[in-house]
Amino acid sequence: MKMPKRSHFTMGNIVHNAVQKILCKKETLKDVIFNKDKSLFKSLKAEKPIDEKDKAKRYYMAKNFKLTLKQFQTALESLPKQNWNFETEYATWIDGIGTYFKMFIDLEGEDYIVDLKNIFGSVIKTKKGYSYSKRAVPSVPFHSDCMQMAAYNFATGGKKPVLIYANHFEHKVFSENNCDDLKPENLKYYLDELVMYQQIWEQKLKLANGNPYTLARLIKPDFSDIRKKQDFFWNDIPEEYINRFLNYYKNDKR
């Protein structure tokens, strides 16, 4: 069964791909939008909106596409000039973990690694239809993003990590120059946390020993999020998948 996708996932990929192709492959804005064969918007047009709210958000994200792209480009211009590659692939083993991390880095230069983070707004129902609210970029990087950059830093042999958050009206660049979290001595702590999380999951899998019902007892779900679909993740999951998931908790077959 093909899982439905919210438009912001597809639109996020479109923005990333546009930044990458214009920067690394020297394609033009005309190429990535209007070219019949190259247009990145083909993927968006091929997908049907999940609901009216998703359709409205798709409209506003597409409307703000050029402005969002410009924010990312302006942010990248603030970095030292270098040759960039995009979606560079790494498979990295880290001591203490029984498997490898597979990763694709948005942008990799001679000295820097960059991850691009879209900050889309929210769609609100009004009497006249829908409105689009602005969402500011974060003043500090998200914790999970710091762990991600610690892994990238390790995989690339110590290249300097940069996080860029952007929406259609502002952007924020985080690097070791303005963010203590991304300094080498602190990246080690984030990498240690990432290893710890992975070790916890490995221990749960060992205890479950292949039994999904036992594994379910080791993972505490938030049933309110599932029932009310407050978490964006559950919004896109078909009911039959949710029911199958819940059955692992209702039917104890340890």
PDB file of C-alpha atoms in Angstrom:
ATOM      1  CA  MET A   1       0.000   0.000   0.000  1.00  0.00           C
ATOM      2  CA  LYS A   2       1.344   3.403  -0.972  1.00  0.00           C
ATOM      3  CA  MET A   3       1.437   5.726   2.025  1.00  0.00           C
ATOM      4  CA  PRO A   4      -0.046   9.220   1.562  1.00  0.00           C
ATOM      5  CA  LYS A   5       2.260  12.197   1.959  1.00  0.00           C
ATOM      6  CA  ARG A   6       1.586  15.680   3.200  1.00  0.00           C
ATOM      7  CA  SER A   7       2.498  18.312   0.636  1.00  0.00           C
ATOM      8  CA  HIS A   8       5.088  19.918   2.908  1.00  0.00           C
ATOM      9  CA  PHE A   9       7.275  16.802   2.631  1.00  0.00           C
ATOM     10  CA  THR A  10       7.265  16.978  -1.164  1.00  0.00           C
ATOM     11  CA  MET A  11       7.625  20.758  -1.166  1.00  0.00           C
ATOM     12  CA  GLY A  12      10.560  20.520   1.233  1.00  0.00           C
ATOM     13  CA  ASN A  13      12.326  18.192  -1.191  1.00  0.00           C
ATOM     14  CA  ILE A  14      11.588  20.550  -4.070  1.00  0.00           C
ATOM     15  CA  VAL A  15      13.164  23.499  -2.249  1.00  0.00           C
ATOM     16  CA  HIS A  16      16.226  21.429  -1.328  1.00  0.00           C
ATOM     17  CA  ASN A  17      16.645  20.109  -4.865  1.00  0.00           C
ATOM     18  CA  ALA A  18      16.330  23.592  -6.322  1.00  0.00           C
ATOM     19  CA  VAL A  19      19.035  24.963  -4.010  1.00  0.00           C
ATOM     20  CA  GLN A  20      21.307  22.031  -4.823  1.00  0.00           C
ATOM     21  CA  LYS A  21      20.854  22.088  -8.594  1.00  0.00           C
ATOM     22  CA  ILE A  22      21.285  25.843  -8.921  1.00  0.00           C
ATOM     23  CA  LEU A  23      24.378  25.842  -6.693  1.00  0.00           C
ATOM     24  CA  CYS A  24      26.072  22.617  -7.805  1.00  0.00           C
ATOM     25  CA  LYS A  25      24.854  21.973 -11.356  1.00  0.00           C
ATOM     26  CA  LYS A  26      24.552  25.626 -12.380  1.00  0.00           C
ATOM     27  CA  GLU A  27      20.947  25.184 -13.465  1.00  0.00           C
ATOM     28  CA  THR A  28      18.719  28.245 -13.616  1.00  0.00           C
ATOM     29  CA  LEU A  29      15.511  29.098 -11.820  1.00  0.00           C
ATOM     30  CA  LYS A  30      13.779  28.701 -15.169  1.00  0.00           C
ATOM     31  CA  ASP A  31      15.148  25.156 -15.447  1.00  0.00           C
ATOM     32  CA  VAL A  32      13.961  23.987 -12.046  1.00  0.00           C
ATOM     33  CA  ILE A  33      10.475  25.512 -12.382  1.00  0.00           C
ATOM     34  CA  PHE A  34       9.383  25.807 -16.005  1.00  0.00           C
ATOM     35  CA  ASN A  35      11.488  23.351 -18.015  1.00  0.00           C
ATOM     36  CA  LYS A  36       9.175  20.566 -19.171  1.00  0.00           C
ATOM     37  CA  ASP A  37      11.693  17.809 -18.493  1.00  0.00           C
ATOM     38  CA  LYS A  38      13.577  19.278 -15.517  1.00  0.00           C
ATOM     39  CA  SER A  39      10.819  21.004 -13.544  1.00  0.00           C
ATOM     40  CA  LEU A  40      10.866  19.926  -9.909  1.00  0.00           C
ATOM     41  CA  PHE A  41       7.170  20.681  -9.580  1.00  0.00           C
ATOM     42  CA  LYS A  42       6.261  17.578 -11.578  1.00  0.00           C
ATOM     43  CA  SER A  43       6.465  15.530  -8.386  1.00  0.00           C
ATOM     44  CA  LEU A  44       4.051  17.870  -6.607  1.00  0.00           C
ATOM     45  CA  LYS A  45       1.567  17.851  -9.482  1.00  0.00           C
ATOM     46  CA  ALA A  46       1.661  14.049  -9.544  1.00  0.00           C
ATOM     47  CA  GLU A  47       0.417  13.843  -5.952  1.00  0.00           C
ATOM     48  CA  LYS A  48      -3.140  14.551  -4.903  1.00  0.00           C
ATOM     49  CA  PRO A  49      -3.631  16.679  -1.772  1.00  0.00           C
ATOM     50  CA  ILE A  50      -4.707  14.612   1.229  1.00  0.00           C
ATOM     51  CA  ASP A  51      -7.466  17.069   2.163  1.00  0.00           C
ATOM     52  CA  GLU A  52      -8.554  20.687   1.691  1.00  0.00           C
ATOM     53  CA  LYS A  53      -6.151  21.940   4.347  1.00  0.00           C
ATOM     54  CA  ASP A  54      -3.265  20.176   2.645  1.00  0.00           C
ATOM     55  CA  LYS A  55      -4.369  21.651  -0.686  1.00  0.00           C
ATOM     56  CA  ALA A  56      -4.368  25.162   0.803  1.00  0.00           C
ATOM     57  CA  LYS A  57      -0.919  24.699   2.342  1.00  0.00           C
ATOM     58  CA  ARG A  58       0.393  23.438  -0.997  1.00  0.00           C
ATOM     59  CA  TYR A  59      -0.837  26.649  -2.636  1.00  0.00           C
ATOM     60  CA  TYR A  60       0.905  28.925  -0.122  1.00  0.00           C
ATOM     61  CA  MET A  61       4.159  26.949  -0.148  1.00  0.00           C
ATOM     62  CA  ALA A  62       4.285  27.052  -3.951  1.00  0.00           C
ATOM     63  CA  LYS A  63       3.445  30.761  -3.900  1.00  0.00           C
ATOM     64  CA  ASN A  64       6.376  31.409  -1.534  1.00  0.00           C
ATOM     65  CA  PHE A  65       8.799  29.060  -3.305  1.00  0.00           C
ATOM     66  CA  LYS A  66      10.970  31.738  -4.939  1.00  0.00           C
ATOM     67  CA  LEU A  67      11.217  33.733  -1.716  1.00  0.00           C
ATOM     68  CA  THR A  68      12.199  30.638   0.278  1.00  0.00           C
ATOM     69  CA  LEU A  69      14.780  29.681  -2.330  1.00  0.00           C
ATOM     70  CA  LYS A  70      16.248  33.188  -2.167  1.00  0.00           C
ATOM     71  CA  GLN A  71      16.610  32.965   1.620  1.00  0.00           C
ATOM     72  CA  PHE A  72      18.638  29.756   1.323  1.00  0.00           C
ATOM     73  CA  GLN A  73      20.784  31.240  -1.444  1.00  0.00           C
ATOM     74  CA  THR A  74      21.508  34.365   0.602  1.00  0.00           C
ATOM     75  CA  ALA A  75      22.471  32.193   3.567  1.00  0.00           C
ATOM     76  CA  LEU A  76      24.876  30.125   1.457  1.00  0.00           C
ATOM     77  CA  GLU A  77      26.498  33.271   0.075  1.00  0.00           C
ATOM     78  CA  SER A  78      27.615  34.102   3.620  1.00  0.00           C
ATOM     79  CA  LEU A  79      29.858  31.006   3.690  1.00  0.00           C
ATOM     80  CA  PRO A  80      33.418  30.948   2.297  1.00  0.00           C
ATOM     81  CA  LYS A  81      33.475  30.233  -1.444  1.00  0.00           C
ATOM     82  CA  GLN A  82      34.188  26.604  -2.319  1.00  0.00           C
ATOM     83  CA  ASN A  83      33.099  23.848  -4.670  1.00  0.00           C
ATOM     84  CA  TRP A  84      29.992  22.025  -3.515  1.00  0.00           C
ATOM     85  CA  ASN A  85      28.634  18.518  -4.021  1.00  0.00           C
ATOM     86  CA  PHE A  86      25.119  17.519  -3.043  1.00  0.00           C
ATOM     87  CA  GLU A  87      23.536  14.407  -1.544  1.00  0.00           C
ATOM     88  CA  THR A  88      26.933  12.854  -0.842  1.00  0.00           C
ATOM     89  CA  GLU A  89      26.420   9.390   0.608  1.00  0.00           C
ATOM     90  CA  TYR A  90      28.203   7.925   3.619  1.00  0.00           C
ATOM     91  CA  ALA A  91      27.902   4.602   5.443  1.00  0.00           C
ATOM     92  CA  THR A  92      29.644   5.080   8.782  1.00  0.00           C
ATOM     93  CA  TRP A  93      30.397   2.726  11.650  1.00  0.00           C
ATOM     94  CA  ILE A  94      30.613   4.275  15.111  1.00  0.00           C
ATOM     95  CA  ASP A  95      32.135   2.396  18.043  1.00  0.00           C
ATOM     96  CA  GLY A  96      29.577   0.960  20.426  1.00  0.00           C
ATOM     97  CA  ILE A  97      26.847   0.378  17.828  1.00  0.00           C
ATOM     98  CA  GLY A  98      26.179  -2.930  16.098  1.00  0.00           C
ATOM     99  CA  THR A  99      25.245  -1.455  12.730  1.00  0.00           C
ATOM    100  CA  TYR A 100      26.197   1.467  10.502  1.00  0.00           C
ATOM    101  CA  PHE A 101      24.636   4.871   9.915  1.00  0.00           C
ATOM    102  CA  LYS A 102      23.707   5.608   6.305  1.00  0.00           C
ATOM    103  CA  MET A 103      23.449   9.297   5.534  1.00  0.00           C
ATOM    104  CA  PHE A 104      23.047  11.704   2.624  1.00  0.00           C
ATOM    105  CA  ILE A 105      24.479  15.180   3.175  1.00  0.00           C
ATOM    106  CA  ASP A 106      22.605  18.077   1.560  1.00  0.00           C
ATOM    107  CA  LEU A 107      25.747  20.024   0.626  1.00  0.00           C
ATOM    108  CA  GLU A 108      29.406  19.130   1.101  1.00  0.00           C
ATOM    109  CA  GLY A 109      32.326  21.404   0.281  1.00  0.00           C
ATOM    110  CA  GLU A 110      36.055  21.179   0.834  1.00  0.00           C
ATOM    111  CA  ASP A 111      35.723  22.475   4.397  1.00  0.00           C
ATOM    112  CA  TYR A 112      32.011  22.621   5.240  1.00  0.00           C
ATOM    113  CA  ILE A 113      28.974  20.356   5.413  1.00  0.00           C
ATOM    114  CA  VAL A 114      25.550  21.997   5.228  1.00  0.00           C
ATOM    115  CA  ASP A 115      22.079  20.784   6.111  1.00  0.00           C
ATOM    116  CA  LEU A 116      19.087  22.754   4.838  1.00  0.00           C
ATOM    117  CA  LYS A 117      16.029  23.024   7.089  1.00  0.00           C
ATOM    118  CA  ASN A 118      12.689  24.307   5.785  1.00  0.00           C
ATOM    119  CA  ILE A 119      10.485  26.213   8.213  1.00  0.00           C
ATOM    120  CA  PHE A 120       7.025  26.265   6.671  1.00  0.00           C
ATOM    121  CA  GLY A 121       4.096  28.133   8.189  1.00  0.00           C
ATOM    122  CA  SER A 122       0.716  26.759   9.248  1.00  0.00           C
ATOM    123  CA  VAL A 123      -2.616  26.873   7.471  1.00  0.00           C
ATOM    124  CA  ILE A 124      -5.561  28.179   9.484  1.00  0.00           C
ATOM    125  CA  LYS A 125      -9.234  27.786   8.575  1.00  0.00           C
ATOM    126  CA  THR A 126     -11.077  31.121   8.264  1.00  0.00           C
ATOM    127  CA  LYS A 127     -14.568  32.233   7.256  1.00  0.00           C
ATOM    128  CA  LYS A 128     -13.272  33.024   3.771  1.00  0.00           C
ATOM    129  CA  GLY A 129     -11.236  29.859   3.348  1.00  0.00           C
ATOM    130  CA  TYR A 130      -7.686  29.471   4.633  1.00  0.00           C
ATOM    131  CA  SER A 131      -4.909  31.799   5.742  1.00  0.00           C
ATOM    132  CA  TYR A 132      -1.190  31.100   6.092  1.00  0.00           C
ATOM    133  CA  SER A 133       0.610  32.031   9.304  1.00  0.00           C
ATOM    134  CA  LYS A 134       4.304  32.831   9.469  1.00  0.00           C
ATOM    135  CA  ARG A 135       6.610  30.606  11.494  1.00  0.00           C
ATOM    136  CA  ALA A 136       9.878  32.154  12.626  1.00  0.00           C
ATOM    137  CA  VAL A 137      13.206  30.387  12.256  1.00  0.00           C
ATOM    138  CA  PRO A 138      14.613  29.051  15.560  1.00  0.00           C
ATOM    139  CA  SER A 139      16.960  31.176  17.662  1.00  0.00           C
ATOM    140  CA  VAL A 140      18.989  28.061  18.529  1.00  0.00           C
ATOM    141  CA  PRO A 141      19.317  24.829  16.526  1.00  0.00           C
ATOM    142  CA  PHE A 142      17.056  21.921  17.391  1.00  0.00           C
ATOM    143  CA  HIS A 143      18.646  19.245  19.564  1.00  0.00           C
ATOM    144  CA  SER A 144      18.060  16.427  17.071  1.00  0.00           C
ATOM    145  CA  ASP A 145      19.655  18.519  14.322  1.00  0.00           C
ATOM    146  CA  CYS A 146      22.800  18.908  16.425  1.00  0.00           C
ATOM    147  CA  MET A 147      23.015  15.128  16.795  1.00  0.00           C
ATOM    148  CA  GLN A 148      22.577  14.801  13.047  1.00  0.00           C
ATOM    149  CA  MET A 149      25.408  17.256  12.362  1.00  0.00           C
ATOM    150  CA  ALA A 150      27.632  15.470  14.881  1.00  0.00           C
ATOM    151  CA  ALA A 151      27.206  12.278  12.840  1.00  0.00           C
ATOM    152  CA  TYR A 152      27.962  14.152   9.592  1.00  0.00           C
ATOM    153  CA  ASN A 153      31.038  15.704  11.176  1.00  0.00           C
ATOM    154  CA  PHE A 154      32.267  12.262  12.254  1.00  0.00           C
ATOM    155  CA  ALA A 155      31.569  10.676   8.852  1.00  0.00           C
ATOM    156  CA  THR A 156      33.429  13.376   6.919  1.00  0.00           C
ATOM    157  CA  GLY A 157      36.507  13.357   9.111  1.00  0.00           C
ATOM    158  CA  GLY A 158      35.824  16.623  10.904  1.00  0.00           C
ATOM    159  CA  LYS A 159      34.377  18.965   8.286  1.00  0.00           C
ATOM    160  CA  LYS A 160      32.719  22.037   9.786  1.00  0.00           C
ATOM    161  CA  PRO A 161      28.939  21.684  10.174  1.00  0.00           C
ATOM    162  CA  VAL A 162      26.492  24.407   9.170  1.00  0.00           C
ATOM    163  CA  LEU A 163      22.744  24.391   9.788  1.00  0.00           C
ATOM    164  CA  ILE A 164      20.585  26.725   7.706  1.00  0.00           C
ATOM    165  CA  TYR A 165      16.955  27.296   8.686  1.00  0.00           C
ATOM    166  CA  ALA A 166      14.851  29.316   6.244  1.00  0.00           C
ATOM    167  CA  ASN A 167      11.286  30.305   5.476  1.00  0.00           C
ATOM    168  CA  HIS A 168      10.011  32.763   2.871  1.00  0.00           C
ATOM    169  CA  PHE A 169      10.899  35.905   4.835  1.00  0.00           C
ATOM    170  CA  GLU A 170      14.042  35.177   6.891  1.00  0.00           C
ATOM    171  CA  HIS A 171      16.867  32.727   7.483  1.00  0.00           C
ATOM    172  CA  LYS A 172      19.343  31.785  10.192  1.00  0.00           C
ATOM    173  CA  VAL A 173      22.808  30.285   9.726  1.00  0.00           C
ATOM    174  CA  PHE A 174      24.360  28.324  12.592  1.00  0.00           C
ATOM    175  CA  SER A 175      28.048  27.387  12.576  1.00  0.00           C
ATOM    176  CA  GLU A 176      30.844  27.072  15.104  1.00  0.00           C
ATOM    177  CA  ASN A 177      31.373  30.824  14.703  1.00  0.00           C
ATOM    178  CA  ASN A 178      28.060  31.758  16.320  1.00  0.00           C
ATOM    179  CA  CYS A 179      26.830  28.548  17.960  1.00  0.00           C
ATOM    180  CA  ASP A 180      28.623  26.730  20.773  1.00  0.00           C
ATOM    181  CA  ASP A 181      26.653  23.546  20.043  1.00  0.00           C
ATOM    182  CA  LEU A 182      28.461  23.153  16.713  1.00  0.00           C
ATOM    183  CA  LYS A 183      31.968  23.579  18.098  1.00  0.00           C
ATOM    184  CA  PRO A 184      34.152  20.435  17.878  1.00  0.00           C
ATOM    185  CA  GLU A 185      34.303  19.864  21.632  1.00  0.00           C
ATOM    186  CA  ASN A 186      30.502  19.931  21.910  1.00  0.00           C
ATOM    187  CA  LEU A 187      29.794  17.838  18.826  1.00  0.00           C
ATOM    188  CA  LYS A 188      31.383  14.954  20.707  1.00  0.00           C
ATOM    189  CA  TYR A 189      28.659  15.146  23.363  1.00  0.00           C
ATOM    190  CA  TYR A 190      25.934  15.053  20.723  1.00  0.00           C
ATOM    191  CA  LEU A 191      27.581  12.078  19.040  1.00  0.00           C
ATOM    192  CA  ASP A 192      27.729  10.284  22.398  1.00  0.00           C
ATOM    193  CA  GLU A 193      23.999  10.936  22.863  1.00  0.00           C
ATOM    194  CA  LEU A 194      23.267   9.552  19.410  1.00  0.00           C
ATOM    195  CA  VAL A 195      25.226   6.409  20.249  1.00  0.00           C
ATOM    196  CA  MET A 196      23.361   6.081  23.557  1.00  0.00           C
ATOM    197  CA  TYR A 197      19.951   6.313  21.854  1.00  0.00           C
ATOM    198  CA  GLN A 198      20.986   3.667  19.355  1.00  0.00           C
ATOM    199  CA  GLN A 199      22.300   1.380  22.107  1.00  0.00           C
ATOM    200  CA  ILE A 200      18.974   1.655  23.934  1.00  0.00           C
ATOM    201  CA  TRP A 201      17.129   0.573  20.786  1.00  0.00           C
ATOM    202  CA  GLU A 202      19.542  -2.294  20.242  1.00  0.00           C
ATOM    203  CA  GLN A 203      18.933  -3.470  23.814  1.00  0.00           C
ATOM    204  CA  LYS A 204      15.159  -3.374  23.304  1.00  0.00           C
ATOM    205  CA  LEU A 205      15.480  -5.442  20.137  1.00  0.00           C
ATOM    206  CA  LYS A 206      17.628  -8.001  21.967  1.00  0.00           C
ATOM    207  CA  LEU A 207      15.118  -8.281  24.817  1.00  0.00           C
ATOM    208  CA  ALA A 208      12.233  -8.685  22.365  1.00  0.00           C
ATOM    209  CA  ASN A 209      14.148 -11.416  20.513  1.00  0.00           C
ATOM    210  CA  GLY A 210      12.021 -11.066  17.392  1.00  0.00           C
ATOM    211  CA  ASN A 211       8.658 -10.881  19.193  1.00  0.00           C
ATOM    212  CA  PRO A 212       6.819  -7.653  18.208  1.00  0.00           C
ATOM    213  CA  TYR A 213       4.431  -7.987  21.171  1.00  0.00           C
ATOM    214  CA  THR A 214       7.343  -8.008  23.604  1.00  0.00           C
ATOM    215  CA  LEU A 215       8.887  -5.049  21.790  1.00  0.00           C
ATOM    216  CA  ALA A 216       5.603  -3.161  22.134  1.00  0.00           C
ATOM    217  CA  ARG A 217       5.795  -3.566  25.927  1.00  0.00           C
ATOM    218  CA  LEU A 218       9.215  -1.916  25.879  1.00  0.00           C
ATOM    219  CA  ILE A 219       8.024   1.175  23.985  1.00  0.00           C
ATOM    220  CA  LYS A 220       5.505   3.497  25.610  1.00  0.00           C
ATOM    221  CA  PRO A 221       3.251   5.037  22.934  1.00  0.00           C
ATOM    222  CA  ASP A 222       1.277   8.256  23.350  1.00  0.00           C
ATOM    223  CA  PHE A 223      -2.239   6.974  22.776  1.00  0.00           C
ATOM    224  CA  SER A 224      -3.728  10.473  22.969  1.00  0.00           C
ATOM    225  CA  ASP A 225      -1.599  11.568  20.022  1.00  0.00           C
ATOM    226  CA  ILE A 226      -2.745   8.546  18.052  1.00  0.00           C
ATOM    227  CA  ARG A 227      -6.431   8.929  18.941  1.00  0.00           C
ATOM    228  CA  LYS A 228      -6.610  12.685  18.370  1.00  0.00           C
ATOM    229  CA  LYS A 229      -3.967  12.662  15.631  1.00  0.00           C
ATOM    230  CA  GLN A 230      -2.277  15.660  17.226  1.00  0.00           C
ATOM    231  CA  ASP A 231       1.134  14.540  16.014  1.00  0.00           C
ATOM    232  CA  PHE A 232       1.734  15.249  12.301  1.00  0.00           C
ATOM    233  CA  PHE A 233       3.112  11.719  11.873  1.00  0.00           C
ATOM    234  CA  TRP A 234      -0.208  10.052  12.698  1.00  0.00           C
ATOM    235  CA  ASN A 235      -2.180  12.380  10.431  1.00  0.00           C
ATOM    236  CA  ASP A 236      -0.879  10.543   7.381  1.00  0.00           C
ATOM    237  CA  ILE A 237      -1.191   6.949   8.610  1.00  0.00           C
ATOM    238  CA  PRO A 238      -4.186   4.956   7.255  1.00  0.00           C
ATOM    239  CA  GLU A 239      -6.578   3.588   9.881  1.00  0.00           C
ATOM    240  CA  GLU A 240      -5.753  -0.031   9.046  1.00  0.00           C
ATOM    241  CA  TYR A 241      -2.080   0.635   9.856  1.00  0.00           C
ATOM    242  CA  ILE A 242      -2.997   2.345  13.131  1.00  0.00           C
ATOM    243  CA  ASN A 243      -5.246  -0.564  14.124  1.00  0.00           C
ATOM    244  CA  ARG A 244      -2.490  -3.051  13.332  1.00  0.00           C
ATOM    245  CA  PHE A 245      -0.097  -1.035  15.496  1.00  0.00           C
ATOM    246  CA  LEU A 246      -2.551  -0.849  18.412  1.00  0.00           C
ATOM    247  CA  ASN A 247      -3.184  -4.602  18.261  1.00  0.00           C
ATOM    248  CA  TYR A 248       0.377  -5.198  19.428  1.00  0.00           C
ATOM    249  CA  TYR A 249      -0.627  -3.537  22.711  1.00  0.00           C
ATOM    250  CA  LYS A 250      -4.114  -5.045  23.011  1.00  0.00           C
ATOM    251  CA  ASN A 251      -3.068  -8.630  22.332  1.00  0.00           C
ATOM    252  CA  ASP A 252      -0.292  -9.709  24.661  1.00  0.00           C
ATOM    253  CA  LYS A 253       1.427 -12.687  23.011  1.00  0.00           C
ATOM    254  CA  ARG A 254       4.757 -12.485  24.769  1.00  0.00           C
TER     255      ARG A 254
END
